[in-house]
PDB file of C-alpha atoms in Angstrom:
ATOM      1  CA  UNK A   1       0.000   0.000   0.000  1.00  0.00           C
ATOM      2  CA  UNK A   2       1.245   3.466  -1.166  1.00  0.00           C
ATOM      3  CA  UNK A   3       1.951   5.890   1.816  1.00  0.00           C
ATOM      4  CA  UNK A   4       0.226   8.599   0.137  1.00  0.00           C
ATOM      5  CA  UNK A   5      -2.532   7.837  -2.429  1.00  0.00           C
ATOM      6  CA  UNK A   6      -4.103   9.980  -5.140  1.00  0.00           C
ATOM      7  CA  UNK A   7      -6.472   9.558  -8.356  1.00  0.00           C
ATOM      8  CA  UNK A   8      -3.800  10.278 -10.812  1.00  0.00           C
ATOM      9  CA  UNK A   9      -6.667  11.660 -13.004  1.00  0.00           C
ATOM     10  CA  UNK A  10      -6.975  13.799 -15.305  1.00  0.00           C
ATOM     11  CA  UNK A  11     -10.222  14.819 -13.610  1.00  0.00           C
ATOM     12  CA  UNK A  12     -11.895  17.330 -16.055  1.00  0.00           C
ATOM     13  CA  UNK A  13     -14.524  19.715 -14.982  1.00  0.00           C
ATOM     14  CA  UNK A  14     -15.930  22.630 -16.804  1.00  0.00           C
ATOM     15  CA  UNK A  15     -14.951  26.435 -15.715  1.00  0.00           C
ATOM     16  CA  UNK A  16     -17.093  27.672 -13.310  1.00  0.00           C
ATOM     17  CA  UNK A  17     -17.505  24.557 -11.058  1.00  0.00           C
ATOM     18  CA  UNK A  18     -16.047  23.011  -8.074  1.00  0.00           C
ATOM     19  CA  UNK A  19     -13.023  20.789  -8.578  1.00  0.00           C
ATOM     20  CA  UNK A  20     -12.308  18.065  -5.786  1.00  0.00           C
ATOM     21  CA  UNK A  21      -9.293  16.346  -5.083  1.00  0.00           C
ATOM     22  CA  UNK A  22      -8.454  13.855  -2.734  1.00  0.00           C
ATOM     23  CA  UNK A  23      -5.533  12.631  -1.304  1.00  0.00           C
ATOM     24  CA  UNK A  24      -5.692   9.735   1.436  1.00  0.00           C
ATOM     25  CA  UNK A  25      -2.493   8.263   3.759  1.00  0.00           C
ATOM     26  CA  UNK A  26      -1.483   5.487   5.672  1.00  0.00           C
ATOM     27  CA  UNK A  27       0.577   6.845   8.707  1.00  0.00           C
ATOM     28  CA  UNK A  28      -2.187   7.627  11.809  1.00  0.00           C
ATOM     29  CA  UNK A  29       0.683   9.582  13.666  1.00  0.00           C
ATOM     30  CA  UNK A  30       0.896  12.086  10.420  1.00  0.00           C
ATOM     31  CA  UNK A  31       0.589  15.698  11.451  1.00  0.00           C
ATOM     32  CA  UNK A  32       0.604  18.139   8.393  1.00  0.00           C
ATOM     33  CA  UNK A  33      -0.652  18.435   5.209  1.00  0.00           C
ATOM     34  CA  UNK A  34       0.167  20.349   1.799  1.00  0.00           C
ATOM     35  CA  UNK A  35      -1.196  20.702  -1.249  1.00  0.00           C
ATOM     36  CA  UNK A  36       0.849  21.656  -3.873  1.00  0.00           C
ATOM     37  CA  UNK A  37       0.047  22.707  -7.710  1.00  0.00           C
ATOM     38  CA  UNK A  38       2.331  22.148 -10.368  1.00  0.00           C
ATOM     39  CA  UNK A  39       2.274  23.171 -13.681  1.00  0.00           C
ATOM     40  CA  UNK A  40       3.800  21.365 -16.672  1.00  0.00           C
ATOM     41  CA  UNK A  41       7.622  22.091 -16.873  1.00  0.00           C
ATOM     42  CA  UNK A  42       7.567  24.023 -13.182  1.00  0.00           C
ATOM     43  CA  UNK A  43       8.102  23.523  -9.695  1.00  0.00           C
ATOM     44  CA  UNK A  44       5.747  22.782  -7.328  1.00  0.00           C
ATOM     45  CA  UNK A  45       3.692  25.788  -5.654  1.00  0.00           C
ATOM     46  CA  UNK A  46       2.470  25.443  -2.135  1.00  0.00           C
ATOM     47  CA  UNK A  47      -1.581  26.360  -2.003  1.00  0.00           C
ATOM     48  CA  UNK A  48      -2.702  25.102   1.517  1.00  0.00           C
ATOM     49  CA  UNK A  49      -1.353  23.570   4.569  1.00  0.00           C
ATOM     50  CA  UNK A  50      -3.625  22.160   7.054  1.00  0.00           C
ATOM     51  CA  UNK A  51      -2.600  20.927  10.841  1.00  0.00           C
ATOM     52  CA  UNK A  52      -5.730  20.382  12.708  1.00  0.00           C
ATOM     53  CA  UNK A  53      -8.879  18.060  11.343  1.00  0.00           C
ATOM     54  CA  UNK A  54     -11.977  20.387  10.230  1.00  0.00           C
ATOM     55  CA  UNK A  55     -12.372  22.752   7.127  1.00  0.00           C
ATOM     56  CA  UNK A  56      -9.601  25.645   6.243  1.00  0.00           C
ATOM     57  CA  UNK A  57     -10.410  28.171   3.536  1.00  0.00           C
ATOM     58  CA  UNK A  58      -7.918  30.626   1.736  1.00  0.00           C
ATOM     59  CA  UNK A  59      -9.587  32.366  -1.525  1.00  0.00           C
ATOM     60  CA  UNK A  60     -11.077  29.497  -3.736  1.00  0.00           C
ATOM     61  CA  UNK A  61      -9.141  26.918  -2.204  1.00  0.00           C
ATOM     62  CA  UNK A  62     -10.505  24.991   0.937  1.00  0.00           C
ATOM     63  CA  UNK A  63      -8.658  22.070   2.339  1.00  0.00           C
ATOM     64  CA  UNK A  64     -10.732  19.575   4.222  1.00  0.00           C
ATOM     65  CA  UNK A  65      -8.711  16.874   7.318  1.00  0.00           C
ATOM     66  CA  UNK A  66     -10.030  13.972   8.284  1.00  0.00           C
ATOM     67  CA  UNK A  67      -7.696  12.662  10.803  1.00  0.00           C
ATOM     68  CA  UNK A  68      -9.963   9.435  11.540  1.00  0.00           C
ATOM     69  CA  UNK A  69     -10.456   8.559   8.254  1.00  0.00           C
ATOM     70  CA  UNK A  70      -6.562   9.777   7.047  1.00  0.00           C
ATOM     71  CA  UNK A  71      -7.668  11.481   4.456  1.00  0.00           C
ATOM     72  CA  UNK A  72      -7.482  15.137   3.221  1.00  0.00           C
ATOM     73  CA  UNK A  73      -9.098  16.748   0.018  1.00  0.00           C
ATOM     74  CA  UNK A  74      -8.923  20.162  -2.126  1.00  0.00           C
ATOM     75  CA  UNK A  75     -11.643  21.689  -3.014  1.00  0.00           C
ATOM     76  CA  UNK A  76     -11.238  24.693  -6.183  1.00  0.00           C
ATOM     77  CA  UNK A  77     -14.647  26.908  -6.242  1.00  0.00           C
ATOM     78  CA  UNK A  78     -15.262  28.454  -9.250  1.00  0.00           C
ATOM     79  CA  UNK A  79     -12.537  26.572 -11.211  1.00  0.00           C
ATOM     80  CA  UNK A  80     -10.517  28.688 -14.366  1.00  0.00           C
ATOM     81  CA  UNK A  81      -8.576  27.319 -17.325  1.00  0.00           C
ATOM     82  CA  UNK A  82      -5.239  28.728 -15.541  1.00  0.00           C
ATOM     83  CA  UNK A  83      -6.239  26.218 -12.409  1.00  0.00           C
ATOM     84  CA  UNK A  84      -5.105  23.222 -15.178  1.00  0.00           C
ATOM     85  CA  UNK A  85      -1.836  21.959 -13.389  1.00  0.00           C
ATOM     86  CA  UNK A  86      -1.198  18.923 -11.383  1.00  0.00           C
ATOM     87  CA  UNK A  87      -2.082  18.603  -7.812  1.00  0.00           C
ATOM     88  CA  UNK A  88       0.364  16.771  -5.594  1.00  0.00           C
ATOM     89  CA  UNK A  89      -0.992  16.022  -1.815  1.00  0.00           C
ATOM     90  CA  UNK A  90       2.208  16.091   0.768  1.00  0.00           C
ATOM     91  CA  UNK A  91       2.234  14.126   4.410  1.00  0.00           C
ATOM     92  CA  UNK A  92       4.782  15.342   7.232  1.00  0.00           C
ATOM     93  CA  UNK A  93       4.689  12.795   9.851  1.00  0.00           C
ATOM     94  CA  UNK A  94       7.398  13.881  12.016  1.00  0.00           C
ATOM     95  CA  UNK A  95       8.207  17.800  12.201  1.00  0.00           C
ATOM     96  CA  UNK A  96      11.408  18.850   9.809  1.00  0.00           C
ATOM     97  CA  UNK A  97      11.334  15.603   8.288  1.00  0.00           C
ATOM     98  CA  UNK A  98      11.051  15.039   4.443  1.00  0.00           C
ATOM     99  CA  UNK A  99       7.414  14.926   3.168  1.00  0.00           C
ATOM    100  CA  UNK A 100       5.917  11.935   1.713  1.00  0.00           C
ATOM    101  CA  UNK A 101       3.981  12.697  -1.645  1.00  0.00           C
ATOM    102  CA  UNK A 102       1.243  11.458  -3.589  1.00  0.00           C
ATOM    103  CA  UNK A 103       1.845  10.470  -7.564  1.00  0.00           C
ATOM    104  CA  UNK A 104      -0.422  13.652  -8.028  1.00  0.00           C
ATOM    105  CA  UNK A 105      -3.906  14.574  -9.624  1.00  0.00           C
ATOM    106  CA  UNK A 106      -4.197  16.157 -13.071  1.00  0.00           C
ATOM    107  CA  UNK A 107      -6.758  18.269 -13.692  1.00  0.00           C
ATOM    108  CA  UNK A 108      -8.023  20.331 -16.617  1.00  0.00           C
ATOM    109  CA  UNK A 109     -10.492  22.812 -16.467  1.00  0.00           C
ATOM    110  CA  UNK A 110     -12.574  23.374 -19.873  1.00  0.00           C
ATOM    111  CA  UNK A 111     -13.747  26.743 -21.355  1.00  0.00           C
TER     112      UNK A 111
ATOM    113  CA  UNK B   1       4.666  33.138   1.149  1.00  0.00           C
ATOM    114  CA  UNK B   2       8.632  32.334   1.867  1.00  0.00           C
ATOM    115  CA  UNK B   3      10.991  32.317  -1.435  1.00  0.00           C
ATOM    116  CA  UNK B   4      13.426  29.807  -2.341  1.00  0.00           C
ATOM    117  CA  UNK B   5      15.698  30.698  -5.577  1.00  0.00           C
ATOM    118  CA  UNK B   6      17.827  28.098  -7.418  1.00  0.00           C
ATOM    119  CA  UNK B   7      20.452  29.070  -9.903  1.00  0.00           C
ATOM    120  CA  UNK B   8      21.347  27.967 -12.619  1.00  0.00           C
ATOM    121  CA  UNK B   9      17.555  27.524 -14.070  1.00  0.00           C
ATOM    122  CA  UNK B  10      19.207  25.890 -16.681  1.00  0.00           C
ATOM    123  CA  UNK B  11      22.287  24.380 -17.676  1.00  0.00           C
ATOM    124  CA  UNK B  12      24.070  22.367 -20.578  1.00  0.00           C
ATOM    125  CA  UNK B  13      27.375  20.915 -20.226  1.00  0.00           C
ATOM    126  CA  UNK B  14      29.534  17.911 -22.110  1.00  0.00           C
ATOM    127  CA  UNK B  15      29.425  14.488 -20.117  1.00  0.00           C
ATOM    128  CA  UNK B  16      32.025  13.973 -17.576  1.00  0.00           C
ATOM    129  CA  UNK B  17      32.297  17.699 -16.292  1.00  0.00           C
ATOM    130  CA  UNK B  18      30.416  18.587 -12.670  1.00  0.00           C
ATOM    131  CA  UNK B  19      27.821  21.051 -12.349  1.00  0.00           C
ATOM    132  CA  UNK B  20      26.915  23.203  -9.036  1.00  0.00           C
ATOM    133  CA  UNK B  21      23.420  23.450  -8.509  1.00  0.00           C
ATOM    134  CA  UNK B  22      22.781  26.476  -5.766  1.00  0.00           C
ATOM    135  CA  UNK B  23      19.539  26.393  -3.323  1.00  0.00           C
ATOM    136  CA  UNK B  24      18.897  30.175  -1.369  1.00  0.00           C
ATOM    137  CA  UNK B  25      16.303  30.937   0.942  1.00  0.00           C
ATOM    138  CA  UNK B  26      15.851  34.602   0.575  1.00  0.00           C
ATOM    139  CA  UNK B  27      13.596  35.653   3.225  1.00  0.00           C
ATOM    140  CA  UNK B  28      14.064  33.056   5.975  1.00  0.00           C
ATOM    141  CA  UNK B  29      16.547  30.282   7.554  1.00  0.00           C
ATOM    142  CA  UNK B  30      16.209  26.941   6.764  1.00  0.00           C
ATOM    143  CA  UNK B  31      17.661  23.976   9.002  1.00  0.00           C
ATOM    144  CA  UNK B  32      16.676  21.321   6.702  1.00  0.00           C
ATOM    145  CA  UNK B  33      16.737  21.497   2.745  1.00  0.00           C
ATOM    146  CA  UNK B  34      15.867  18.668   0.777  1.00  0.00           C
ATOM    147  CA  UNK B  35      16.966  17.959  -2.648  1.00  0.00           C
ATOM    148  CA  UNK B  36      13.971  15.996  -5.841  1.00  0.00           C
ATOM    149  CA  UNK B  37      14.921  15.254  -9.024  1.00  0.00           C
ATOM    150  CA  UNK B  38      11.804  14.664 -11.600  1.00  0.00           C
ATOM    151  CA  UNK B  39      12.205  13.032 -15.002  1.00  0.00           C
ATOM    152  CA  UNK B  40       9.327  14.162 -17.621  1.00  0.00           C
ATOM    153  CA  UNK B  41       5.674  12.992 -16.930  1.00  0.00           C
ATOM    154  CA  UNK B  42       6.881  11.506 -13.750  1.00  0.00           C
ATOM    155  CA  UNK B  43       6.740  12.292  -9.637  1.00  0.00           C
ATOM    156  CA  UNK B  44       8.881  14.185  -8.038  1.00  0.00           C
ATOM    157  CA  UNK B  45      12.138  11.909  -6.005  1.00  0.00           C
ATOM    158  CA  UNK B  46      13.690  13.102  -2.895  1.00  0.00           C
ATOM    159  CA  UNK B  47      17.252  12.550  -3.545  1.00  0.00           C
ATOM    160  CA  UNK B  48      18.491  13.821  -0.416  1.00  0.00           C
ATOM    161  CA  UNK B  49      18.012  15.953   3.255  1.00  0.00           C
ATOM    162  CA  UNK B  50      20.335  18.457   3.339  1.00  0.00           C
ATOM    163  CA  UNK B  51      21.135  19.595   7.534  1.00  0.00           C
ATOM    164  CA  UNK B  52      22.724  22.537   7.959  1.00  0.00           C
ATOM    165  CA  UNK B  53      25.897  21.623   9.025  1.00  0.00           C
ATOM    166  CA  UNK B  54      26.043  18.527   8.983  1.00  0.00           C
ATOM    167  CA  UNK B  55      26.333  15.595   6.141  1.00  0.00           C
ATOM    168  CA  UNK B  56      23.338  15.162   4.194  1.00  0.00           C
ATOM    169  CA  UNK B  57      21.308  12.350   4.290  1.00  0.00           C
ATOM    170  CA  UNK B  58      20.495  10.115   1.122  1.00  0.00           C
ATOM    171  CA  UNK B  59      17.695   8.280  -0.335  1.00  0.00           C
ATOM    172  CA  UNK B  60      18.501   4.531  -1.253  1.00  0.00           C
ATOM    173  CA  UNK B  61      19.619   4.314  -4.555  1.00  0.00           C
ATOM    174  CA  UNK B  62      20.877   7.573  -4.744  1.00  0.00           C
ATOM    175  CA  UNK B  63      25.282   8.202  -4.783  1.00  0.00           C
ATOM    176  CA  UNK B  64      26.713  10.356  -2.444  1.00  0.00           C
ATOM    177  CA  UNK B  65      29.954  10.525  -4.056  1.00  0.00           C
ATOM    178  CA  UNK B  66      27.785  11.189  -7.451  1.00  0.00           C
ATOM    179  CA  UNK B  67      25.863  13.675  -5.906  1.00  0.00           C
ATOM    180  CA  UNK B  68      27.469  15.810  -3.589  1.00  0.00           C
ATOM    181  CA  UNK B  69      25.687  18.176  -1.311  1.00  0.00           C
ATOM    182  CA  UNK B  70      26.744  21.266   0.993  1.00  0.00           C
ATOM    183  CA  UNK B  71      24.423  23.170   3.504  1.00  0.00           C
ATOM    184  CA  UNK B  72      27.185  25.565   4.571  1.00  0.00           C
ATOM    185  CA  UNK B  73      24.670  28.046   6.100  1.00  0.00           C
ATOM    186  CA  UNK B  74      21.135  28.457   6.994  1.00  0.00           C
ATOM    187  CA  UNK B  75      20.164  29.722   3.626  1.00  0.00           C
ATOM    188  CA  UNK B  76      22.283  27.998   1.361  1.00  0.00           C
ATOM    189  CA  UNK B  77      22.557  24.855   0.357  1.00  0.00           C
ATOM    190  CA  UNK B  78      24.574  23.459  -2.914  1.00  0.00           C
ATOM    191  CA  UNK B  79      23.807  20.375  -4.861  1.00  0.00           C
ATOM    192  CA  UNK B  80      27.035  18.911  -7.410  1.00  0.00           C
ATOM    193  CA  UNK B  81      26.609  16.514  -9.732  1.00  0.00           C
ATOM    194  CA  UNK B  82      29.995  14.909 -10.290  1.00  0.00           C
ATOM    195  CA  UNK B  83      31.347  12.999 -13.547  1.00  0.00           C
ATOM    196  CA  UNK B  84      27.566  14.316 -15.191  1.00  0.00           C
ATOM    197  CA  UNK B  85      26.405  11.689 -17.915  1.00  0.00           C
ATOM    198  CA  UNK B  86      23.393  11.936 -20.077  1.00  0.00           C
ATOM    199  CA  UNK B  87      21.353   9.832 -18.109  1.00  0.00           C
ATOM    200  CA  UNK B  88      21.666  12.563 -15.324  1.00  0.00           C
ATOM    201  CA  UNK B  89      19.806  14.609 -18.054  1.00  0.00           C
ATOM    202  CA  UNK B  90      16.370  15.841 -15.577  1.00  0.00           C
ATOM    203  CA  UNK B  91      14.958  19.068 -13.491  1.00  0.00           C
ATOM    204  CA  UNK B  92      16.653  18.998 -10.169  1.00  0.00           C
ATOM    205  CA  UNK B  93      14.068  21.148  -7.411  1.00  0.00           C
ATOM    206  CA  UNK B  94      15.374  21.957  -3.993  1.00  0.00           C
ATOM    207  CA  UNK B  95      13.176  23.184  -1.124  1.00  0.00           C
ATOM    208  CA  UNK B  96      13.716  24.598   2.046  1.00  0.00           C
ATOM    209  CA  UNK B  97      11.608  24.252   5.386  1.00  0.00           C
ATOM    210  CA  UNK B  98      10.344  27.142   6.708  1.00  0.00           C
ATOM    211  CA  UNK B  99       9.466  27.051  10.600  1.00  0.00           C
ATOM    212  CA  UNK B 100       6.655  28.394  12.619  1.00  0.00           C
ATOM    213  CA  UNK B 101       6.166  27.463  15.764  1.00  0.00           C
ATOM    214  CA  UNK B 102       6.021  23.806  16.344  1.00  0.00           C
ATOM    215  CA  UNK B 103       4.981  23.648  12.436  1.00  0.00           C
ATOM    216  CA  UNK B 104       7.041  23.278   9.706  1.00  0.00           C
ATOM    217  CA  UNK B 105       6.877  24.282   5.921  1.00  0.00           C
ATOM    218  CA  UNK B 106       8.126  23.368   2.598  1.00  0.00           C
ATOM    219  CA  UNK B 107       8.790  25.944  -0.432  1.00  0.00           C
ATOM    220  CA  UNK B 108      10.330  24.737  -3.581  1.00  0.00           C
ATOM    221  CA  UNK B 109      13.173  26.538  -5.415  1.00  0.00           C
ATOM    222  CA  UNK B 110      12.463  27.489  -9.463  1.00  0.00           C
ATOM    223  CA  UNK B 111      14.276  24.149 -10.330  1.00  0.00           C
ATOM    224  CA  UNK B 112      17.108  23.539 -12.331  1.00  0.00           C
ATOM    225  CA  UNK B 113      16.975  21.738 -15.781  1.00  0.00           C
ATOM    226  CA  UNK B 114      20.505  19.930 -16.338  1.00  0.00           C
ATOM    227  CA  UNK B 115      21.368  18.468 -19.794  1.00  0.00           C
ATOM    228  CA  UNK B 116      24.317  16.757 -20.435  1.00  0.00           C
ATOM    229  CA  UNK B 117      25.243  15.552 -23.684  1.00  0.00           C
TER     230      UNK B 117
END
C-alpha cells in the first residue's frame, strides 16, 4: 500500500464549477498536510497547509482533514482554465522531516 | 509566502564535467533542505536531506559521491553533480523548510533543468 494515495486523473470539470481532489495516507501519527500545484515544466507551488482536522479556507481553495479517516481533500470553487496543473498532496509525519507525496492529480479545467 | 531561488535555471554541459546546482532561501533560515529530481511525466524523487551543518542524508539508490551536497549556512545549500552523464539529463528542485512554531513548511526553489550531452 502506497503511503500517500491519489487519483492520478486527469479529472476534467468545466470552468465555473467546483473541482475536488483527494488525497488519502497510511501513517495515523501524520501531522501536516500540503497541497501543492504544479504546472507542466515548473516547480511545485504550495496552495494550503492544514494541521488540525476540520475545514480551512484561503480564496477558492478549501482544504478539508479527516484525521480518523486519514484522508485530506482540495476543493477549487469556481474553477478557471489557468487552475489546469497537477495537484500533488504532501504528508509530514514527524516535524522537519522530508514529506511523503502522492503520484499527483491532473486536472483540466474546460472553457 | 517564503521564497526559495535556485540558480542555474538551466544548464548544458559535455558528459564527464560537474555542475553546481545552488539552493537560497531569501527571506528566511532553513535547518533542513531537501533535494527531488523529476524526469518528464513523472513524480517528483527526494534525492536527499540536506542539515545545515552537517552531512546530508540520502535516499537509497541515490550516490553520495555522485551527488554531492553542501548546507554551509542556513540559507544555502549546494547540490554537485559529479562525472555528469546523459542519463543525469532531468529538473533537479530543492526546497527549504520554513518554521513556525512547532509547524514546519516546505517551499520549492524554481528548479534547475541539467542536460548533459
Amino acid at each position: 500500500q502506497k503511503e500517500v494515495e491519489q487519483n492520478s486523473g486527469p479529472l476534467s470539470v468545466p470552468e465555473g464549477a467546483i473541482a475536488s481532489l483527494n488525497c488519502t495516507y497510511s501513517d495515523r501519527g501524520s501531522q501536516s498536510f500540503f497541497w501543492y500545484r504544479q504546472y507542466s515544466g515548473k516547480s511545485p507551488e504550495l496552495i494550503m497547509f492544514i494541521y488540525s482536522n476540520g475545514d480551512k479556507e484561503d480564496g477558492r481553495f478549501t482544504a478539508q482533514l479527516n484525521k480518523a479517516s486519514q484522508y485530506v481533500s482540495l476543493l477549487i470553487r469556481d474553477s478557471q482554465p489557468s487552475d489546469s496543473a497537477t495537484y500533488l498532496c504532501a504528508v509530514n509525519a514527524n516535524q522537519g522531516g522530508k514529506l511523503i507525496f502522492g503520484q499527483g492529480t491532473e486536472l483540466s479545467v474546460k472553457p | 509566502g517564503a521564497v526559495v531561488s535556485q540558480h542555474p535555471s538551466r544548464v548544458i554541459c559535455k558528459s564527464g564535467t560537474s555542475v553546481k546546482i545552488e539552493c537560497r532561501s531569501l527571506d528566511f533560515q532553513a535547518t533542513t533542505m531537501f533535494w527531488y529530481r523529476q524526469f518528464p511525466k513523472q513524480s517528483l524523487m527526494l534525492m536527499a536531506t540536506s542539515n545545515e551543518g552537517s552531512k546530508a542524508t540520502y535516499e537509497q539508490g541515490v550516490e553520495k559521491d555522485k551527488f554531492l551536497i553542501n548546507h554551509a549556512s542556513l540559507t544555502l545549500s549546494t547540490l554537485t553533480v559529479t562525472s555528469a552523464h546523459p542519463e543525469d539529463s532531468s529538473f533537479y528542485i530543492c526546497s527549504a523548510g520554513e518554521t513556525s512554531g512547532a509547524w514546519e513548511t516546505q517551499y520549492f526553489g524554481p528548479g534547475t533543468r541539467l542536460l548533459v550531452l
